[in-house]
Amino acid sequence: MAVAEKTMTSSRVATQKLKGVCIGAGYFSRFHCDAWRRIPEVELVACCDLDEERRRGTAAQFGIPRHYADYRAMLERERPDFVDVIIPPASHLEICSDAARRGIPIICQKPLATSYDDARQIVGAAEQAGVRFMVHENFRFQPWHREIKRLLDAGAIGDRLHSLAFRTRMGDGWGPNAYLPRQPYFREYPRLLVFENGVHFIDTYRYLAGEISRVTAWHRRLNPVIKGEDCALVVFEFANGALGEWDANRYNETTARNPRYTFGEFLVEGTAGSIRLAADSRLTLQRLGEPEVELPYERADRNFAGDCCYFTQRHFVDRMLDGQPFETSGEEYLKTLAVQEAVYESAAQRTPVNL
């Protein structure tokens, strides 16, 4: 089956391209810019970064005509149709609030903010200004998760979900130089694993299984050179009676060729059987009493984690054009962040926390 987003068409055809600008030209911006370049309804007209070498390099690599050191000057001069915020979360509140006051639709990378209160302020600023706002929460748009969702909705493993279990071993956080080559600011995060990576799985679990009613969590720090947790075991209880488990650490390694392709292995179980996701993105279905079979579906090891940035941004553009709600709107994403806060509360208190 083809990935749904690839065949998605807008209810109206844009008469001209949407003018986009990007704030941030660091490591992850290349995945965003590559995706924007492949969406025909979008034209990136400018990018911004305090580091001149980075912004010049990004502009040259992706054919972006202008670049700025000051994001306010960029927003004022370019008058874009949307802004893509791709910088660490400490500046999100200021930048998103400023863009909202200017009436500019926003797509913002996660972590959305350094605190839940700041996240609420960001969402509130967009709502007050009547500005469309979406969080760039891309894991739910990975092609294997879209296919698993389709299978669940089709009843492939029965009419009731029993459990979801994902095991993640990143292997990028051991030793004295952990995170320095790629994202050195990770070392200073007081919250790391759940805040930066686990929130993806909270959102994906909500997408697949519905709302979460209670969490129980355990955190550890395995590498002393960092400030935050790099190991977690989290158990989710869903309103529909299903259970979820996320077993993760960034210290130990996987045998996968690319640990950041699927980010691990997934088992989904229901009344009629099981779905398994392998680290190389193979999906299999095993119905009760029957042999396991591999399922064909469309995916590619392109860009980042199955090209999920492209599919996320494709969704943003489609909803901008047809006016329908974003899956990861600000209001929806606050539900994910409320679960994240409960995870940290549970780990700190060593007790289950109800939502």
mmCIF file of C-alpha atoms in Angstrom:
data_model
loop_
_atom_site.group_PDB
_atom_site.id
_atom_site.type_symbol
_atom_site.label_atom_id
_atom_site.label_comp_id
_atom_site.label_asym_id
_atom_site.label_seq_id
_atom_site.Cartn_x
_atom_site.Cartn_y
_atom_site.Cartn_z
ATOM 1 C CA MET A 1 0.000 0.000 0.000
ATOM 2 C CA ALA A 2 1.278 3.471 -0.817
ATOM 3 C CA VAL A 3 1.818 5.844 2.064
ATOM 4 C CA ALA A 4 -1.355 7.896 2.430
ATOM 5 C CA GLU A 5 0.401 11.250 2.513
ATOM 6 C CA LYS A 6 2.006 10.634 -0.895
ATOM 7 C CA THR A 7 -1.374 10.423 -2.580
ATOM 8 C CA MET A 8 -3.017 13.151 -0.533
ATOM 9 C CA THR A 9 -4.444 15.989 -2.604
ATOM 10 C CA SER A 10 -5.640 19.356 -1.408
ATOM 11 C CA SER A 11 -9.248 20.416 -1.814
ATOM 12 C CA ARG A 12 -8.121 23.515 -3.612
ATOM 13 C CA VAL A 13 -5.155 24.184 -5.859
ATOM 14 C CA ALA A 14 -2.827 26.948 -4.735
ATOM 15 C CA THR A 15 -2.687 29.759 -7.263
ATOM 16 C CA GLN A 16 0.834 30.573 -6.109
ATOM 17 C CA LYS A 17 3.443 29.006 -3.898
ATOM 18 C CA LEU A 18 3.349 29.455 -0.145
ATOM 19 C CA LYS A 19 6.299 31.647 0.864
ATOM 20 C CA GLY A 20 8.132 30.049 3.780
ATOM 21 C CA VAL A 21 11.024 31.141 5.982
ATOM 22 C CA CYS A 22 13.105 29.088 8.410
ATOM 23 C CA ILE A 23 14.520 30.216 11.731
ATOM 24 C CA GLY A 24 17.535 28.077 12.602
ATOM 25 C CA ALA A 25 20.236 26.617 10.354
ATOM 26 C CA GLY A 26 21.694 24.023 12.699
ATOM 27 C CA TYR A 27 22.001 20.253 12.420
ATOM 28 C CA PHE A 28 18.311 19.384 12.047
ATOM 29 C CA SER A 29 17.408 22.235 9.686
ATOM 30 C CA ARG A 30 18.809 20.310 6.714
ATOM 31 C CA PHE A 31 16.050 17.723 7.053
ATOM 32 C CA HIS A 32 13.383 20.450 7.054
ATOM 33 C CA CYS A 33 14.888 22.359 4.132
ATOM 34 C CA ASP A 34 15.300 19.226 2.022
ATOM 35 C CA ALA A 35 11.635 18.379 2.642
ATOM 36 C CA TRP A 36 10.383 21.887 1.832
ATOM 37 C CA ARG A 37 12.352 21.790 -1.410
ATOM 38 C CA ARG A 38 10.395 18.677 -2.490
ATOM 39 C CA ILE A 39 6.936 20.151 -1.782
ATOM 40 C CA PRO A 40 5.851 21.913 -4.993
ATOM 41 C CA GLU A 41 3.411 24.289 -3.276
ATOM 42 C CA VAL A 42 6.205 25.816 -1.159
ATOM 43 C CA GLU A 43 9.010 28.270 -1.886
ATOM 44 C CA LEU A 44 11.597 28.894 0.829
ATOM 45 C CA VAL A 45 12.494 32.555 0.408
ATOM 46 C CA ALA A 46 14.818 33.075 3.401
ATOM 47 C CA CYS A 47 16.517 31.470 6.379
ATOM 48 C CA CYS A 48 17.892 32.926 9.593
ATOM 49 C CA ASP A 49 20.643 31.999 12.048
ATOM 50 C CA LEU A 50 22.973 33.955 14.329
ATOM 51 C CA ASP A 51 25.908 31.971 12.921
ATOM 52 C CA GLU A 52 26.813 33.486 9.536
ATOM 53 C CA GLU A 53 28.656 30.424 8.265
ATOM 54 C CA ARG A 54 25.690 28.162 9.027
ATOM 55 C CA ARG A 55 23.068 30.386 7.451
ATOM 56 C CA ARG A 56 25.182 31.013 4.334
ATOM 57 C CA GLY A 57 25.833 27.290 3.986
ATOM 58 C CA THR A 58 22.162 26.385 4.375
ATOM 59 C CA ALA A 59 21.073 29.033 1.876
ATOM 60 C CA ALA A 60 23.624 27.836 -0.665
ATOM 61 C CA GLN A 61 22.858 24.131 -0.191
ATOM 62 C CA PHE A 62 19.097 24.466 -0.593
ATOM 63 C CA GLY A 63 18.883 27.362 -3.032
ATOM 64 C CA ILE A 64 17.363 29.793 -0.527
ATOM 65 C CA PRO A 65 17.782 33.293 -2.000
ATOM 66 C CA ARG A 66 18.221 35.343 1.197
ATOM 67 C CA HIS A 67 19.532 34.835 4.709
ATOM 68 C CA TYR A 68 19.427 36.932 7.881
ATOM 69 C CA ALA A 69 21.019 37.183 11.307
ATOM 70 C CA ASP A 70 17.910 38.848 12.828
ATOM 71 C CA TYR A 71 14.678 36.883 12.589
ATOM 72 C CA ARG A 72 12.575 40.004 13.208
ATOM 73 C CA ALA A 73 14.111 41.724 10.185
ATOM 74 C CA MET A 74 13.437 38.606 8.135
ATOM 75 C CA LEU A 75 9.766 38.415 9.156
ATOM 76 C CA GLU A 76 9.293 42.136 8.540
ATOM 77 C CA ARG A 77 10.904 42.207 5.101
ATOM 78 C CA GLU A 78 9.792 38.857 3.716
ATOM 79 C CA ARG A 79 6.165 38.883 4.965
ATOM 80 C CA PRO A 80 6.021 35.066 4.675
ATOM 81 C CA ASP A 81 2.966 32.823 4.477
ATOM 82 C CA PHE A 82 4.457 30.665 7.238
ATOM 83 C CA VAL A 83 7.508 30.362 9.465
ATOM 84 C CA ASP A 84 9.313 27.136 10.356
ATOM 85 C CA VAL A 85 11.008 27.328 13.786
ATOM 86 C CA ILE A 86 13.965 24.893 13.944
ATOM 87 C CA ILE A 87 16.024 26.000 16.946
ATOM 88 C CA PRO A 88 16.377 24.674 20.534
ATOM 89 C CA PRO A 89 13.305 25.271 22.717
ATOM 90 C CA ALA A 90 14.566 28.100 24.948
ATOM 91 C CA SER A 91 13.718 30.708 22.274
ATOM 92 C CA HIS A 92 10.427 29.211 21.066
ATOM 93 C CA LEU A 93 8.151 31.292 23.280
ATOM 94 C CA GLU A 94 9.635 34.616 22.160
ATOM 95 C CA ILE A 95 9.785 33.737 18.468
ATOM 96 C CA CYS A 96 6.384 32.033 18.202
ATOM 97 C CA SER A 97 4.684 34.832 20.129
ATOM 98 C CA ASP A 98 6.298 37.414 17.843
ATOM 99 C CA ALA A 99 5.254 35.531 14.699
ATOM 100 C CA ALA A 100 1.712 35.142 16.060
ATOM 101 C CA ARG A 101 1.432 38.895 16.702
ATOM 102 C CA ARG A 102 2.407 39.428 13.062
ATOM 103 C CA GLY A 103 -0.328 37.012 11.930
ATOM 104 C CA ILE A 104 2.117 34.458 10.489
ATOM 105 C CA PRO A 105 1.167 30.738 10.619
ATOM 106 C CA ILE A 106 3.763 28.665 12.482
ATOM 107 C CA ILE A 107 5.194 25.155 12.386
ATOM 108 C CA CYS A 108 7.525 24.673 15.353
ATOM 109 C CA GLN A 109 9.968 21.902 16.175
ATOM 110 C CA LYS A 110 9.744 19.938 19.386
ATOM 111 C CA PRO A 111 10.551 20.131 22.248
ATOM 112 C CA LEU A 112 7.910 22.832 22.081
ATOM 113 C CA ALA A 113 9.196 24.698 25.145
ATOM 114 C CA THR A 114 11.415 24.297 28.175
ATOM 115 C CA SER A 115 8.359 24.053 30.453
ATOM 116 C CA TYR A 116 4.702 23.120 30.213
ATOM 117 C CA ASP A 117 3.699 26.667 31.192
ATOM 118 C CA ASP A 118 5.753 28.120 28.341
ATOM 119 C CA ALA A 119 4.190 25.624 25.942
ATOM 120 C CA ARG A 120 0.735 26.745 27.041
ATOM 121 C CA GLN A 121 1.750 30.372 26.477
ATOM 122 C CA ILE A 122 2.932 29.556 22.949
ATOM 123 C CA VAL A 123 -0.327 27.816 22.111
ATOM 124 C CA GLY A 124 -2.316 30.603 23.761
ATOM 125 C CA ALA A 125 -0.498 33.315 21.799
ATOM 126 C CA ALA A 126 -1.354 31.601 18.510
ATOM 127 C CA GLU A 127 -4.983 31.071 19.542
ATOM 128 C CA GLN A 128 -5.375 34.679 20.705
ATOM 129 C CA ALA A 129 -3.970 35.962 17.412
ATOM 130 C CA GLY A 130 -6.091 33.564 15.358
ATOM 131 C CA VAL A 131 -2.931 32.124 13.803
ATOM 132 C CA ARG A 132 -2.640 28.523 12.631
ATOM 133 C CA PHE A 133 -0.053 26.616 14.673
ATOM 134 C CA MET A 134 1.361 23.102 14.323
ATOM 135 C CA VAL A 135 4.072 21.256 16.224
ATOM 136 C CA HIS A 136 6.611 19.485 13.992
ATOM 137 C CA GLU A 137 5.953 16.172 15.771
ATOM 138 C CA ASN A 138 7.168 13.813 13.076
ATOM 139 C CA PHE A 139 7.285 10.277 14.523
ATOM 140 C CA ARG A 140 3.562 9.667 14.018
ATOM 141 C CA PHE A 141 4.199 10.444 10.328
ATOM 142 C CA GLN A 142 6.822 7.727 9.942
ATOM 143 C CA PRO A 143 5.471 5.348 7.266
ATOM 144 C CA TRP A 144 5.513 2.264 9.520
ATOM 145 C CA HIS A 145 3.404 4.014 12.157
ATOM 146 C CA ARG A 146 0.925 5.175 9.504
ATOM 147 C CA GLU A 147 0.702 1.592 8.239
ATOM 148 C CA ILE A 148 0.278 0.170 11.749
ATOM 149 C CA LYS A 149 -2.542 2.661 12.329
ATOM 150 C CA ARG A 150 -4.211 1.582 9.083
ATOM 151 C CA LEU A 151 -3.932 -2.073 10.115
ATOM 152 C CA LEU A 152 -5.380 -1.373 13.559
ATOM 153 C CA ASP A 153 -8.303 0.554 12.081
ATOM 154 C CA ALA A 154 -8.927 -2.313 9.636
ATOM 155 C CA GLY A 155 -9.087 -4.834 12.496
ATOM 156 C CA ALA A 156 -6.021 -6.758 11.353
ATOM 157 C CA ILE A 157 -5.258 -7.906 14.924
ATOM 158 C CA GLY A 158 -8.765 -7.854 16.283
ATOM 159 C CA ASP A 159 -11.305 -5.494 17.744
ATOM 160 C CA ARG A 160 -9.461 -4.729 20.979
ATOM 161 C CA LEU A 161 -5.888 -3.615 21.542
ATOM 162 C CA HIS A 162 -3.974 -5.436 24.265
ATOM 163 C CA SER A 163 -0.543 -3.811 24.363
ATOM 164 C CA LEU A 164 2.161 -1.761 22.673
ATOM 165 C CA ALA A 165 5.847 -2.246 23.495
ATOM 166 C CA PHE A 166 8.723 -0.277 21.937
ATOM 167 C CA ARG A 167 12.395 -0.891 22.731
ATOM 168 C CA THR A 168 14.906 1.863 21.892
ATOM 169 C CA ARG A 169 18.702 1.726 22.147
ATOM 170 C CA MET A 170 20.290 4.813 20.600
ATOM 171 C CA GLY A 171 23.962 4.175 21.364
ATOM 172 C CA ASP A 172 24.837 7.853 20.865
ATOM 173 C CA GLY A 173 25.255 8.841 24.500
ATOM 174 C CA TRP A 174 28.181 6.914 25.956
ATOM 175 C CA GLY A 175 31.692 8.185 26.657
ATOM 176 C CA PRO A 176 33.116 11.621 27.516
ATOM 177 C CA ASN A 177 32.236 13.128 24.106
ATOM 178 C CA ALA A 178 28.579 12.106 24.138
ATOM 179 C CA TYR A 179 26.394 14.305 21.859
ATOM 180 C CA LEU A 180 29.201 16.793 21.126
ATOM 181 C CA PRO A 181 29.582 16.048 17.381
ATOM 182 C CA ARG A 182 25.889 16.418 16.527
ATOM 183 C CA GLN A 183 23.784 18.175 19.195
ATOM 184 C CA PRO A 184 26.063 19.303 22.061
ATOM 185 C CA TYR A 185 23.289 21.215 23.844
ATOM 186 C CA PHE A 186 21.807 17.814 24.812
ATOM 187 C CA ARG A 187 24.492 17.585 27.495
ATOM 188 C CA GLU A 188 23.033 20.576 29.346
ATOM 189 C CA TYR A 189 19.361 19.577 29.249
ATOM 190 C CA PRO A 190 18.180 18.935 32.836
ATOM 191 C CA ARG A 191 15.611 16.657 31.200
ATOM 192 C CA LEU A 192 16.897 14.661 28.254
ATOM 193 C CA LEU A 193 15.600 11.256 27.174
ATOM 194 C CA VAL A 194 11.846 11.704 27.673
ATOM 195 C CA PHE A 195 11.916 15.440 26.928
ATOM 196 C CA GLU A 196 13.815 15.081 23.661
ATOM 197 C CA ASN A 197 12.988 11.568 22.407
ATOM 198 C CA GLY A 198 10.313 9.995 24.578
ATOM 199 C CA VAL A 199 7.782 12.710 23.757
ATOM 200 C CA HIS A 200 7.759 11.320 20.193
ATOM 201 C CA PHE A 201 6.574 7.982 21.510
ATOM 202 C CA ILE A 202 3.993 9.518 23.828
ATOM 203 C CA ASP A 203 2.481 11.278 20.836
ATOM 204 C CA THR A 204 2.722 8.159 18.633
ATOM 205 C CA TYR A 205 1.112 5.991 21.318
ATOM 206 C CA ARG A 206 -1.749 8.494 21.587
ATOM 207 C CA TYR A 207 -2.097 8.391 17.781
ATOM 208 C CA LEU A 208 -2.223 4.582 17.729
ATOM 209 C CA ALA A 209 -4.052 3.708 20.948
ATOM 210 C CA GLY A 210 -5.947 6.777 22.149
ATOM 211 C CA GLU A 211 -5.729 8.798 25.320
ATOM 212 C CA ILE A 212 -3.477 7.837 28.241
ATOM 213 C CA SER A 213 -5.052 7.713 31.693
ATOM 214 C CA ARG A 214 -2.099 6.806 33.947
ATOM 215 C CA VAL A 215 1.683 6.473 33.753
ATOM 216 C CA THR A 216 4.366 4.807 35.847
ATOM 217 C CA ALA A 217 7.978 5.718 35.090
ATOM 218 C CA TRP A 218 11.536 5.019 36.184
ATOM 219 C CA HIS A 219 14.501 7.194 35.123
ATOM 220 C CA ARG A 220 18.268 6.775 35.389
ATOM 221 C CA ARG A 221 21.389 8.654 34.307
ATOM 222 C CA LEU A 222 23.939 6.201 32.924
ATOM 223 C CA ASN A 223 26.519 8.695 31.596
ATOM 224 C CA PRO A 224 27.800 11.113 34.282
ATOM 225 C CA VAL A 225 28.959 13.741 31.745
ATOM 226 C CA ILE A 226 25.357 14.799 31.023
ATOM 227 C CA LYS A 227 22.823 16.516 33.269
ATOM 228 C CA GLY A 228 19.586 14.766 32.347
ATOM 229 C CA GLU A 229 18.261 11.210 32.313
ATOM 230 C CA ASP A 230 19.439 8.937 29.493
ATOM 231 C CA CYS A 231 17.554 5.781 30.497
ATOM 232 C CA ALA A 232 13.841 5.261 31.114
ATOM 233 C CA LEU A 233 11.199 2.614 31.503
ATOM 234 C CA VAL A 234 7.665 3.955 31.154
ATOM 235 C CA VAL A 235 4.367 2.083 31.436
ATOM 236 C CA PHE A 236 1.252 3.721 29.987
ATOM 237 C CA GLU A 237 -2.325 2.798 30.856
ATOM 238 C CA PHE A 238 -4.809 3.759 28.155
ATOM 239 C CA ALA A 239 -8.420 4.783 28.615
ATOM 240 C CA ASN A 240 -9.485 1.824 26.438
ATOM 241 C CA GLY A 241 -7.793 -0.677 28.767
ATOM 242 C CA ALA A 242 -4.649 -1.300 26.708
ATOM 243 C CA LEU A 243 -1.149 -1.087 28.176
ATOM 244 C CA GLY A 244 1.950 0.459 26.631
ATOM 245 C CA GLU A 245 5.630 0.146 27.474
ATOM 246 C CA TRP A 246 8.578 2.227 26.335
ATOM 247 C CA ASP A 247 11.970 0.788 27.286
ATOM 248 C CA ALA A 248 14.771 3.122 26.187
ATOM 249 C CA ASN A 249 18.284 4.331 26.755
ATOM 250 C CA ARG A 250 20.709 6.433 24.747
ATOM 251 C CA TYR A 251 23.795 4.775 26.238
ATOM 252 C CA ASN A 252 23.741 1.165 25.067
ATOM 253 C CA GLU A 253 23.917 0.216 21.411
ATOM 254 C CA THR A 254 21.698 -1.649 18.982
ATOM 255 C CA THR A 255 22.835 -4.019 16.231
ATOM 256 C CA ALA A 256 20.753 -2.073 13.688
ATOM 257 C CA ARG A 257 22.636 -0.621 10.732
ATOM 258 C CA ASN A 258 20.979 2.754 11.338
ATOM 259 C CA PRO A 259 19.724 3.209 14.929
ATOM 260 C CA ARG A 260 17.934 6.419 13.916
ATOM 261 C CA TYR A 261 15.864 4.832 11.125
ATOM 262 C CA THR A 262 12.987 3.280 13.121
ATOM 263 C CA PHE A 263 14.576 4.116 16.520
ATOM 264 C CA GLY A 264 13.970 0.551 17.677
ATOM 265 C CA GLU A 265 11.631 -2.407 17.559
ATOM 266 C CA PHE A 266 7.874 -2.401 18.125
ATOM 267 C CA LEU A 267 5.362 -5.076 19.144
ATOM 268 C CA VAL A 268 1.621 -4.351 18.954
ATOM 269 C CA GLU A 269 -0.801 -7.011 20.216
ATOM 270 C CA GLY A 270 -4.570 -7.381 20.009
ATOM 271 C CA THR A 271 -7.344 -9.924 20.400
ATOM 272 C CA ALA A 272 -6.608 -11.570 17.040
ATOM 273 C CA GLY A 273 -2.817 -11.402 16.743
ATOM 274 C CA SER A 274 0.322 -9.257 16.622
ATOM 275 C CA ILE A 275 2.109 -6.695 14.454
ATOM 276 C CA ARG A 276 5.909 -6.451 14.654
ATOM 277 C CA LEU A 277 8.179 -3.680 13.418
ATOM 278 C CA ALA A 278 11.848 -4.595 12.948
ATOM 279 C CA ALA A 279 14.713 -2.124 13.218
ATOM 280 C CA ASP A 280 15.147 -2.238 9.425
ATOM 281 C CA SER A 281 11.458 -1.180 8.983
ATOM 282 C CA ARG A 282 10.090 -4.614 8.033
ATOM 283 C CA LEU A 283 6.506 -5.080 9.238
ATOM 284 C CA THR A 284 5.035 -8.506 9.920
ATOM 285 C CA LEU A 285 1.573 -9.714 10.890
ATOM 286 C CA GLN A 286 0.920 -12.859 12.904
ATOM 287 C CA ARG A 287 -2.722 -13.704 13.383
ATOM 288 C CA LEU A 288 -3.518 -16.187 16.141
ATOM 289 C CA GLY A 289 -2.961 -19.764 14.961
ATOM 290 C CA GLU A 290 -1.352 -18.641 11.705
ATOM 291 C CA PRO A 291 2.278 -18.204 10.577
ATOM 292 C CA GLU A 292 3.910 -14.770 10.590
ATOM 293 C CA VAL A 293 3.836 -12.980 7.218
ATOM 294 C CA GLU A 294 5.734 -9.926 6.035
ATOM 295 C CA LEU A 295 3.570 -6.993 4.972
ATOM 296 C CA PRO A 296 4.412 -4.941 1.881
ATOM 297 C CA TYR A 297 4.132 -1.189 2.294
ATOM 298 C CA GLU A 298 5.903 1.839 0.863
ATOM 299 C CA ARG A 299 8.810 3.368 2.789
ATOM 300 C CA ALA A 300 12.345 4.599 2.159
ATOM 301 C CA ASP A 301 15.479 5.263 4.204
ATOM 302 C CA ARG A 302 15.585 8.867 3.058
ATOM 303 C CA ASN A 303 16.146 12.187 4.809
ATOM 304 C CA PHE A 304 15.339 11.477 8.483
ATOM 305 C CA ALA A 305 13.660 8.360 9.936
ATOM 306 C CA GLY A 306 11.698 7.193 6.929
ATOM 307 C CA ASP A 307 11.332 10.691 5.433
ATOM 308 C CA CYS A 308 9.018 11.672 8.273
ATOM 309 C CA CYS A 309 9.965 15.359 8.041
ATOM 310 C CA TYR A 310 8.641 15.384 4.484
ATOM 311 C CA PHE A 311 5.380 13.707 5.481
ATOM 312 C CA THR A 312 4.954 16.030 8.475
ATOM 313 C CA GLN A 313 5.515 19.118 6.347
ATOM 314 C CA ARG A 314 3.329 17.705 3.558
ATOM 315 C CA HIS A 315 0.547 17.413 6.149
ATOM 316 C CA PHE A 316 1.149 21.022 7.253
ATOM 317 C CA VAL A 317 0.852 22.301 3.676
ATOM 318 C CA ASP A 318 -2.226 20.194 2.883
ATOM 319 C CA ARG A 319 -4.013 21.467 5.980
ATOM 320 C CA MET A 320 -2.934 25.028 5.235
ATOM 321 C CA LEU A 321 -4.566 24.690 1.818
ATOM 322 C CA ASP A 322 -7.759 22.872 2.806
ATOM 323 C CA GLY A 323 -8.296 24.568 6.189
ATOM 324 C CA GLN A 324 -8.735 21.297 8.099
ATOM 325 C CA PRO A 325 -7.177 20.824 11.584
ATOM 326 C CA PHE A 326 -3.552 19.828 12.026
ATOM 327 C CA GLU A 327 -3.089 16.433 13.687
ATOM 328 C CA THR A 328 -0.496 17.975 16.003
ATOM 329 C CA SER A 329 -2.111 21.356 16.573
ATOM 330 C CA GLY A 330 -1.110 23.270 19.664
ATOM 331 C CA GLU A 331 -4.228 22.242 21.556
ATOM 332 C CA GLU A 332 -3.693 18.559 20.701
ATOM 333 C CA TYR A 333 -0.004 18.676 21.525
ATOM 334 C CA LEU A 334 -0.635 20.023 25.003
ATOM 335 C CA LYS A 335 -2.292 16.661 25.722
ATOM 336 C CA THR A 336 0.964 14.928 24.772
ATOM 337 C CA LEU A 337 2.941 17.337 26.968
ATOM 338 C CA ALA A 338 0.599 16.724 29.902
ATOM 339 C CA VAL A 339 1.528 13.024 29.659
ATOM 340 C CA GLN A 340 5.215 13.968 29.487
ATOM 341 C CA GLU A 341 4.866 15.983 32.697
ATOM 342 C CA ALA A 342 3.157 13.031 34.374
ATOM 343 C CA VAL A 343 6.069 10.784 33.336
ATOM 344 C CA TYR A 344 8.572 13.078 35.068
ATOM 345 C CA GLU A 345 6.335 13.391 38.121
ATOM 346 C CA SER A 346 6.008 9.608 38.362
ATOM 347 C CA ALA A 347 9.764 9.072 38.080
ATOM 348 C CA ALA A 348 10.457 11.706 40.730
ATOM 349 C CA GLN A 349 7.839 10.428 43.185
ATOM 350 C CA ARG A 350 8.331 6.742 42.349
ATOM 351 C CA THR A 351 4.591 6.235 42.099
ATOM 352 C CA PRO A 352 1.940 6.000 39.359
ATOM 353 C CA VAL A 353 0.422 9.319 38.275
ATOM 354 C CA ASN A 354 -3.139 9.703 36.990
ATOM 355 C CA LEU A 355 -3.961 12.112 34.202
#
